[in-house]
Coordinates of N, CA, C and O and ligand atoms in Angstrom, one line a residue:
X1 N 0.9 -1.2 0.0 CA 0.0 0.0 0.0 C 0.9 1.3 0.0 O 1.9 1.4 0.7
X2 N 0.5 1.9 -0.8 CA 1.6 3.4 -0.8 C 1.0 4.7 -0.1 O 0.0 4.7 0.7
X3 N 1.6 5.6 -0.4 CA 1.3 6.5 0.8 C -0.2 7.1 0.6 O -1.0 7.2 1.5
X4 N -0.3 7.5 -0.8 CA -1.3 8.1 -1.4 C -3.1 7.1 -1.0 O -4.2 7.6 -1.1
X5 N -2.7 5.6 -0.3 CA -3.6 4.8 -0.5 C -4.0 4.9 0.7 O -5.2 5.0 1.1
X6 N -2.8 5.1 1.6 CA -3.1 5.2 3.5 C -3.7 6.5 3.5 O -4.6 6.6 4.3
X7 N -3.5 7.7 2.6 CA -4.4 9.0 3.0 C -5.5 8.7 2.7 O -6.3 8.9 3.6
X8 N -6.0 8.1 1.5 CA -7.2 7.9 0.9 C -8.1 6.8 2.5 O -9.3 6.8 2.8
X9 N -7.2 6.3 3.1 CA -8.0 5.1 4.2 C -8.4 6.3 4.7 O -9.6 6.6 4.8
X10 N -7.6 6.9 5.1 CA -7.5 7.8 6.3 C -8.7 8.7 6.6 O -9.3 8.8 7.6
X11 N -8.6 9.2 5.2 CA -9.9 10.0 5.0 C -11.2 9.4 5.1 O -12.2 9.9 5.5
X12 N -10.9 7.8 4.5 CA -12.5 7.4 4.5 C -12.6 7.2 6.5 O -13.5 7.8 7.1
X13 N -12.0 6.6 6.9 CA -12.1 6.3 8.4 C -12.5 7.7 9.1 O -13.2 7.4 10.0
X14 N -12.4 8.8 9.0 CA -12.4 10.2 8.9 C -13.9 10.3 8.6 O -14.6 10.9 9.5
X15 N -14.6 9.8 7.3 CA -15.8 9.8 7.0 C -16.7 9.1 8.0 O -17.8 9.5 8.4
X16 N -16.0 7.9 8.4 CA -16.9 7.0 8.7 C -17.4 7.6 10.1 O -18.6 7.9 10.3
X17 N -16.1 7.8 11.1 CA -16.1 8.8 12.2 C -17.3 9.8 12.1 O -18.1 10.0 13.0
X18 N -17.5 10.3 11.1 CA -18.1 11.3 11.0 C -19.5 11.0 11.0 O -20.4 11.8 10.8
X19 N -19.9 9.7 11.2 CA -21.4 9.4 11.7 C -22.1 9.1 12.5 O -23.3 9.0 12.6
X20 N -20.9 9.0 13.4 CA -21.0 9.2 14.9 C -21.4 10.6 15.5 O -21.8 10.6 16.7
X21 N -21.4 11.6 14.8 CA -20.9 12.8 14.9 C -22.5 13.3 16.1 O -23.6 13.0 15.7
X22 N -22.3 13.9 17.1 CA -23.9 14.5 17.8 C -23.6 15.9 18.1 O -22.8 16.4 18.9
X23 N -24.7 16.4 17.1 CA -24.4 18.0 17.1 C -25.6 18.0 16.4 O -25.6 17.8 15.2
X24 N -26.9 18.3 17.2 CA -27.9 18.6 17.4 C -27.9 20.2 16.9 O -28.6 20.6 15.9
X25 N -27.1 21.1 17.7 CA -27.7 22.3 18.4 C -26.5 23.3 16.7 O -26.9 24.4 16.3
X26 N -25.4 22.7 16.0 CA -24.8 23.4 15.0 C -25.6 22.6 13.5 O -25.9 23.1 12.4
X27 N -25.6 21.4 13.8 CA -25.9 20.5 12.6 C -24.9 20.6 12.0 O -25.2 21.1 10.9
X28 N -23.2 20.3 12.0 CA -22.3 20.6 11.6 C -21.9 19.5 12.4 O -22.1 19.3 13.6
X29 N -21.1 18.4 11.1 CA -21.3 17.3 11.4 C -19.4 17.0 11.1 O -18.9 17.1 10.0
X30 N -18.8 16.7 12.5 CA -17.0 16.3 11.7 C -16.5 15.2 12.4 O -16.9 14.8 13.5
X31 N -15.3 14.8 11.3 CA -15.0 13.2 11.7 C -13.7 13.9 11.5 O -13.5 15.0 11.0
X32 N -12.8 12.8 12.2 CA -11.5 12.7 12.0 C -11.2 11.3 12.7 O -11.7 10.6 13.5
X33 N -9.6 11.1 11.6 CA -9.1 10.1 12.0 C -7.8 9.9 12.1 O -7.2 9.8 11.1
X34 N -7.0 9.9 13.4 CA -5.5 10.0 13.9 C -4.6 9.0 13.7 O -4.6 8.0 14.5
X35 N -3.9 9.1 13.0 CA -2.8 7.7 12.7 C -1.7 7.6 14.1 O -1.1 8.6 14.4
X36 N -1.7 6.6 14.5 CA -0.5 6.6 15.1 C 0.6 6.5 14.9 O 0.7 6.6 13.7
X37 N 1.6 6.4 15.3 CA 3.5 6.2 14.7 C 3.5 4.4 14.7 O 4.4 3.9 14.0
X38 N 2.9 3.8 15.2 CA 2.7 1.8 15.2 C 1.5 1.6 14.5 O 1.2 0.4 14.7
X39 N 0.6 2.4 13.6 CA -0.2 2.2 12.2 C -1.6 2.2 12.7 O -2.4 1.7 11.8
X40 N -2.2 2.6 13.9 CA -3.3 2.1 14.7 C -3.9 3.4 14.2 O -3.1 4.2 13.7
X41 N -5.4 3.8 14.3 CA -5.8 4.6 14.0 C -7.3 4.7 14.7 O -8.2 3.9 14.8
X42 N -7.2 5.7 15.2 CA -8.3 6.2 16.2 C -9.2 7.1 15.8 O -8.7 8.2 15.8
X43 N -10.3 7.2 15.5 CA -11.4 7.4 15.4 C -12.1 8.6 16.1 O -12.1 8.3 17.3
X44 N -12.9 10.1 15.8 CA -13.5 10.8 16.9 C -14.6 11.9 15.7 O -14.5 12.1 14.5
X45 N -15.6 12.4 16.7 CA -16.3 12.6 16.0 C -16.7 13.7 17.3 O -16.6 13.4 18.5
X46 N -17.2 15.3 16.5 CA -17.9 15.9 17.8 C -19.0 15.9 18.4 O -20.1 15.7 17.8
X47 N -18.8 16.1 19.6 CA -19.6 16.1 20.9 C -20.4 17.2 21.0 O -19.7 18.2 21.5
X48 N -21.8 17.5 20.7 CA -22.2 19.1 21.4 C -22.8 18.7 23.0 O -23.1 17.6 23.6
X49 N -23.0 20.2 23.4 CA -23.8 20.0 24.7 C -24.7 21.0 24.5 O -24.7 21.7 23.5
X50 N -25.4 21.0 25.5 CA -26.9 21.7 25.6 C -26.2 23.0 26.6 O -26.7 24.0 26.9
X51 N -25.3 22.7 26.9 CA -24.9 24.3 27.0 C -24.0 24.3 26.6 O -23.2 23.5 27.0
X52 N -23.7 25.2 25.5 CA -23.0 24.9 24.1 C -21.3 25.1 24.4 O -20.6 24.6 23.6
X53 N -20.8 25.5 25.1 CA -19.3 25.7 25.6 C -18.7 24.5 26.0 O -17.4 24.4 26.2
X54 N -19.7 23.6 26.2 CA -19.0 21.9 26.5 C -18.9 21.2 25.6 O -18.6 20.0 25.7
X55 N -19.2 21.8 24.4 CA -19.0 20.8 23.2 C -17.1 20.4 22.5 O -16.1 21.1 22.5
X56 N -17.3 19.0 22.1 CA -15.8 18.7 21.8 C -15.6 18.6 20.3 O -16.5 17.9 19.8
X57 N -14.4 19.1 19.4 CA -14.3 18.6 18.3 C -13.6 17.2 18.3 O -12.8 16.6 19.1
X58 N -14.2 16.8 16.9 CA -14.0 15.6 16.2 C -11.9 15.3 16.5 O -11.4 14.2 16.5
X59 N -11.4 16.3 16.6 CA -9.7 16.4 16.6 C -9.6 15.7 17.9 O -9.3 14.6 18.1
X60 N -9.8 16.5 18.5 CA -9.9 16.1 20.0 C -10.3 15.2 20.4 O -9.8 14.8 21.4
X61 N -11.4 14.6 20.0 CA -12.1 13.3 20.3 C -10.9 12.4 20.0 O -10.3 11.8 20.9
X62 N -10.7 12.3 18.8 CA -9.4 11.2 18.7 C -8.3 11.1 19.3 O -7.8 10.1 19.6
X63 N -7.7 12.6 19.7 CA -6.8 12.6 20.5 C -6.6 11.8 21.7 O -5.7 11.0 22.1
X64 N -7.8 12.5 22.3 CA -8.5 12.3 23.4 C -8.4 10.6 24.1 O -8.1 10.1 25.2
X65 N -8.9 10.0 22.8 CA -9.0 8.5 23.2 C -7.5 7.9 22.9 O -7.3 7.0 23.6
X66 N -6.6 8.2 22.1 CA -5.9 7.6 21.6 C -4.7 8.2 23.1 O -4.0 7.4 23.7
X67 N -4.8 9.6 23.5 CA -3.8 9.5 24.7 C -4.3 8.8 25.6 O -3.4 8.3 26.3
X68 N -5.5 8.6 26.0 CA -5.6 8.1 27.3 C -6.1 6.2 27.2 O -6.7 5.4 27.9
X69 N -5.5 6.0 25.9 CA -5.1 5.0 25.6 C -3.9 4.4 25.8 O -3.6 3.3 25.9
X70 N -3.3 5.7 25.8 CA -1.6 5.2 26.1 C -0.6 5.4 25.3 O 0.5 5.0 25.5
X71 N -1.2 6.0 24.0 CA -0.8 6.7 22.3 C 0.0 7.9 23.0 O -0.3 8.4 24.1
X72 N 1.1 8.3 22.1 CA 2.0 9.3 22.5 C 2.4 10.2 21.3 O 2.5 11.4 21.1
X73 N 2.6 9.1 20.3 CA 3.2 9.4 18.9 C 2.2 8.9 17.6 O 1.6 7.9 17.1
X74 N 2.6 10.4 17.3 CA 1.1 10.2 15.9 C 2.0 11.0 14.8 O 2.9 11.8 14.8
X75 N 1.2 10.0 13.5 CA 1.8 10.2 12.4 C 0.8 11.5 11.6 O 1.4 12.4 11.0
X76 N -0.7 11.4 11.5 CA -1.4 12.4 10.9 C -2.4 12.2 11.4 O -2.6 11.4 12.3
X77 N -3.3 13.0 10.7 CA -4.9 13.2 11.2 C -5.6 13.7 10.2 O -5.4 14.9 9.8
X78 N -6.3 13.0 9.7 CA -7.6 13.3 8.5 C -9.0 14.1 9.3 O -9.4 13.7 10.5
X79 N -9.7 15.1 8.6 CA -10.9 15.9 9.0 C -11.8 15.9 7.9 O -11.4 16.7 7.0
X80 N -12.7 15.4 7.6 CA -13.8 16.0 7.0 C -14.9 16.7 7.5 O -14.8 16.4 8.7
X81 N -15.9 17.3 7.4 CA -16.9 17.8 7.8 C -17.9 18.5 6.9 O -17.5 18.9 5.8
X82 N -19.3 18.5 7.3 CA -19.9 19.0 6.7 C -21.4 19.0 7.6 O -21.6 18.3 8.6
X83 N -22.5 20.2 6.9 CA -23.9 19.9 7.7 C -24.6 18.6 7.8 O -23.8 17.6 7.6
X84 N -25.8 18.3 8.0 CA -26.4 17.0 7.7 C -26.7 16.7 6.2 O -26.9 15.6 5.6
X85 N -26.7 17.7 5.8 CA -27.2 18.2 4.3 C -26.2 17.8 3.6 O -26.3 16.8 2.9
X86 N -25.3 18.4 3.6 CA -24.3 19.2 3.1 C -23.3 17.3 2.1 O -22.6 17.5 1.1
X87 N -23.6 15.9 2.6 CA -23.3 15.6 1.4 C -23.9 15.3 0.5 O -25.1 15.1 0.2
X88 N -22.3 15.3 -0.5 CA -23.0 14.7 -2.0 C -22.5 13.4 -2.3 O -21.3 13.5 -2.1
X89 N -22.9 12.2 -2.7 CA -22.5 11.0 -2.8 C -21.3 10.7 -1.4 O -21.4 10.5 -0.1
X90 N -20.0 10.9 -2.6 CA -18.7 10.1 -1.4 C -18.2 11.8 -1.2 O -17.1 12.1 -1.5
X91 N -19.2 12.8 -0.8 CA -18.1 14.0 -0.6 C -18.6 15.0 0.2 O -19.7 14.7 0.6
X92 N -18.3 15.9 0.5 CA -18.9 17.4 1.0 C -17.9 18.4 0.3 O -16.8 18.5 -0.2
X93 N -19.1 19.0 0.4 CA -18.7 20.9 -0.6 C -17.1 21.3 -0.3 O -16.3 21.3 -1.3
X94 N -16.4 21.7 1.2 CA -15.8 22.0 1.9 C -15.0 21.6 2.6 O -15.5 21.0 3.6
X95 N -13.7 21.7 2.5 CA -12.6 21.1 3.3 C -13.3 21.3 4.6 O -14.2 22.1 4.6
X96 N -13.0 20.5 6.2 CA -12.9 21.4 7.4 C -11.3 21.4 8.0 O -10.6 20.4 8.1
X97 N -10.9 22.7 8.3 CA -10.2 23.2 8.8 C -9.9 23.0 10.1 O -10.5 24.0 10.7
X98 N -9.4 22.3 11.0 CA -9.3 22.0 12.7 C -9.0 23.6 13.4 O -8.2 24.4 13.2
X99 N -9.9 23.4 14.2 CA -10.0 24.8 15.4 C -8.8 25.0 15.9 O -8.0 24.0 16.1
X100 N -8.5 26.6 16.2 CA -7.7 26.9 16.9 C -7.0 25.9 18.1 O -5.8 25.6 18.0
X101 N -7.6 25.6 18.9 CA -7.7 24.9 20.1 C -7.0 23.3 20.0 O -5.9 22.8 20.5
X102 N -8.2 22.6 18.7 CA -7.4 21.5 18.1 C -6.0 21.6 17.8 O -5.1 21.0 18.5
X103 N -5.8 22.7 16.6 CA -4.2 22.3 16.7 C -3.3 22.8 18.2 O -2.1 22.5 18.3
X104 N -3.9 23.2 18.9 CA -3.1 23.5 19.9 C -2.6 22.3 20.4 O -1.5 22.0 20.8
X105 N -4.2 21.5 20.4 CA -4.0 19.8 21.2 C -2.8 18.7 20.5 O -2.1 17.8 20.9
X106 N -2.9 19.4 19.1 CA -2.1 18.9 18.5 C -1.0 19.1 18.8 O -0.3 18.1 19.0
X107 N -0.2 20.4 19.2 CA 1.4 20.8 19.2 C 1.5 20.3 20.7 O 2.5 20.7 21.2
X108 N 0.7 19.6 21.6 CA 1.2 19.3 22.6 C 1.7 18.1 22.2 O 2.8 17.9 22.6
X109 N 1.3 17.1 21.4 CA 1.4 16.1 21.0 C 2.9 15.7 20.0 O 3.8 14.9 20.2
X110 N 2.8 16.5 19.0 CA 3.4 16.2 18.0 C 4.3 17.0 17.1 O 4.2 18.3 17.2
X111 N 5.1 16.6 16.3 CA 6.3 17.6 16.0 C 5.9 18.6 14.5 O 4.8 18.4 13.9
X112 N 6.4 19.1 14.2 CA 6.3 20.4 13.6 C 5.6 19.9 12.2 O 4.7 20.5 11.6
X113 N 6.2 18.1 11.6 CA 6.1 17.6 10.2 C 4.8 16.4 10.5 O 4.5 15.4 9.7
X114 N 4.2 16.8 12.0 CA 2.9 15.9 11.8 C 1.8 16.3 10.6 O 1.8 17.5 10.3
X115 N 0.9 15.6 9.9 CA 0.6 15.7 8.6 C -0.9 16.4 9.0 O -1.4 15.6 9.8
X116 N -1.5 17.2 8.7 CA -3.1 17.4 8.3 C -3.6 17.2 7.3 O -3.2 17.9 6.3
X117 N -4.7 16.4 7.1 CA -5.4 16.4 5.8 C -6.7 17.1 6.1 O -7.1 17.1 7.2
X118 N -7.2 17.6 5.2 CA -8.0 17.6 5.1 C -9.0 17.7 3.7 O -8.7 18.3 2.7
X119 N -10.4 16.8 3.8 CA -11.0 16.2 2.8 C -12.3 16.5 2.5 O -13.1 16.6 3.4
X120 N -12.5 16.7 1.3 CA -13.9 16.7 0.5 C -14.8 15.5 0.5 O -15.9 15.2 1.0
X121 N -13.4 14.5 -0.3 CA -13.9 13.3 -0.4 C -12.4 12.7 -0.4 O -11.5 13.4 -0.5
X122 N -12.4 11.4 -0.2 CA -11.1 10.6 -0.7 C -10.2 10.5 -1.6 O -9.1 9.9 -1.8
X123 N -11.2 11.4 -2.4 CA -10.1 11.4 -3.6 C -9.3 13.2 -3.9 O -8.3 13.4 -4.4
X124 N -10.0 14.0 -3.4 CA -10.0 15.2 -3.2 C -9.5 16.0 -1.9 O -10.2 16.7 -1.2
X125 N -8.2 15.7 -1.6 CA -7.9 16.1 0.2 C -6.7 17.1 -0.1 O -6.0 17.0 -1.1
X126 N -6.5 17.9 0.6 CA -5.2 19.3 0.7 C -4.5 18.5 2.4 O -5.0 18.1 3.5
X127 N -2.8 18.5 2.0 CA -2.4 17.8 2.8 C -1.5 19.3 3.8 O -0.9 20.1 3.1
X128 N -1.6 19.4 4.8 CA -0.6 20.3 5.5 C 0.4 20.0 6.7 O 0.2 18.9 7.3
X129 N 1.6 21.0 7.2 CA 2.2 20.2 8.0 C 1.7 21.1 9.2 O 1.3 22.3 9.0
X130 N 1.6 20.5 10.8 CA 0.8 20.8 11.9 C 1.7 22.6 11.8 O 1.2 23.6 12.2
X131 N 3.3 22.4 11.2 CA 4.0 23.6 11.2 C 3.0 25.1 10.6 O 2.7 26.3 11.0
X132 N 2.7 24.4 9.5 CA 1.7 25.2 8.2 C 0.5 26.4 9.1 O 0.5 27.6 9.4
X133 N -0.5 24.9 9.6 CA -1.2 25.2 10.1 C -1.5 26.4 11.3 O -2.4 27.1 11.4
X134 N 0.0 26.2 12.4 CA 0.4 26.2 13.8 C 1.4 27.2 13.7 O 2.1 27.1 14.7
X135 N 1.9 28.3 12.7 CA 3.5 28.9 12.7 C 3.5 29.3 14.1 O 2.7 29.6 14.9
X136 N 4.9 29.3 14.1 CA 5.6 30.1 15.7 C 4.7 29.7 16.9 O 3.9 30.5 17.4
X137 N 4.8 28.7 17.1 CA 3.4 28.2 18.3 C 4.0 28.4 19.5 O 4.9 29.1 19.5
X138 N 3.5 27.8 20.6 CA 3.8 28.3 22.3 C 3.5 26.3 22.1 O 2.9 25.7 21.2
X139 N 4.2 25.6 23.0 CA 4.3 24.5 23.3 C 5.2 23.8 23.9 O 6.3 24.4 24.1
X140 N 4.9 22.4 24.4 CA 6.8 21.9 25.0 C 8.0 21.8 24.2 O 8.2 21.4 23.1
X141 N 8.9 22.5 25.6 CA 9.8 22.6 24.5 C 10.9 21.2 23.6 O 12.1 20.9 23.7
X142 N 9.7 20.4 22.5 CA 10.3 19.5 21.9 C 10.6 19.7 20.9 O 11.5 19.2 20.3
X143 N 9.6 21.1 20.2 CA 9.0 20.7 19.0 C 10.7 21.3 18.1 O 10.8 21.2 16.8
Ligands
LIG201 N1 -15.9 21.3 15.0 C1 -15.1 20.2 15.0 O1 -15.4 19.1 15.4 N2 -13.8 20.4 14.5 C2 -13.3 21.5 14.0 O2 -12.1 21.6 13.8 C3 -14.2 22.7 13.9 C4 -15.5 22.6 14.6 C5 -17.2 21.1 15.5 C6 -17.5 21.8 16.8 C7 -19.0 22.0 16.7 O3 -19.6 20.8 17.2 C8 -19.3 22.1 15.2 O4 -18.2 21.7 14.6 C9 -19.6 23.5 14.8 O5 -18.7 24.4 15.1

């Protein structure tokens, strides 16, 4: 399998995540999916709440489970997202972009050349580095 075929998984796992997704109160619906550095890949989808400041993204969800799993070292993380509406067959209109906050969760985690995708569809993804994303960040001092 080549690299191009693991982003393409990535993203679909990313999709699949994304049907999990409970967000009632945005209807803005996002998946992601976090590769580890030993090929495992962890799954998250956002969380809203009914008082809306407790809600979690889809980034963090995976994070989330994958550190307190015992995951330390991650290779990338796929995002798609879109409304309830919002797909079309295997795709959505619009890349999603990970929140502020997310990549923050990210630079605690991981180094400068950790990968972002993010996807329409599987065949359609913009790839970035957490660097891209994150310039001149505040974090431990690893990165
Ligand atoms: N959301 C994510 O899950 N990830 C992002 O990177 C951006 C936003 C969620 C949070 C909220 O549930 C909904 O999308 C609308 O903001």
């Amino acid at each position: 399998m080549d690299g191009r075929e693991r982003d393409t998984d990535l993203i679909r796992a990313a999709m699949e995540a994304r049907e999990q997704a409970y967000a009632p109160y945005s209807g803005y619906l996002v998946g992601a999916a976090l590769l580890t550095e030993d090929g495992e890949i962890y799954q998250g989808c956002n969380i809203e709440n009914a008082s809306y400041g407790a809600a979690n993204c889809a980034e963090r969800t995976a994070f989330f489970k994958a550190v307190s799993q015992g995951k330390r070292d991650f290779r990338a993380i796929a995002v798609v997202g879109g409304s309830r509406e919002a797909r079309q067959g295997d795709g959505f209109p619009d890349m999603a972009y990970p929140c502020g906050i997310c990549r923050q969760v990210m630079r605690e985690f991981c180094g400068p050349d950790f990968r972002i995708l993010v996807g329409r569809s599987p065949e359609d993804f913009k790839e970035y580095t957490l660097d891209e994303l994150l310039p001149e960040s505040f974090g431990p001092a690893r990165m």
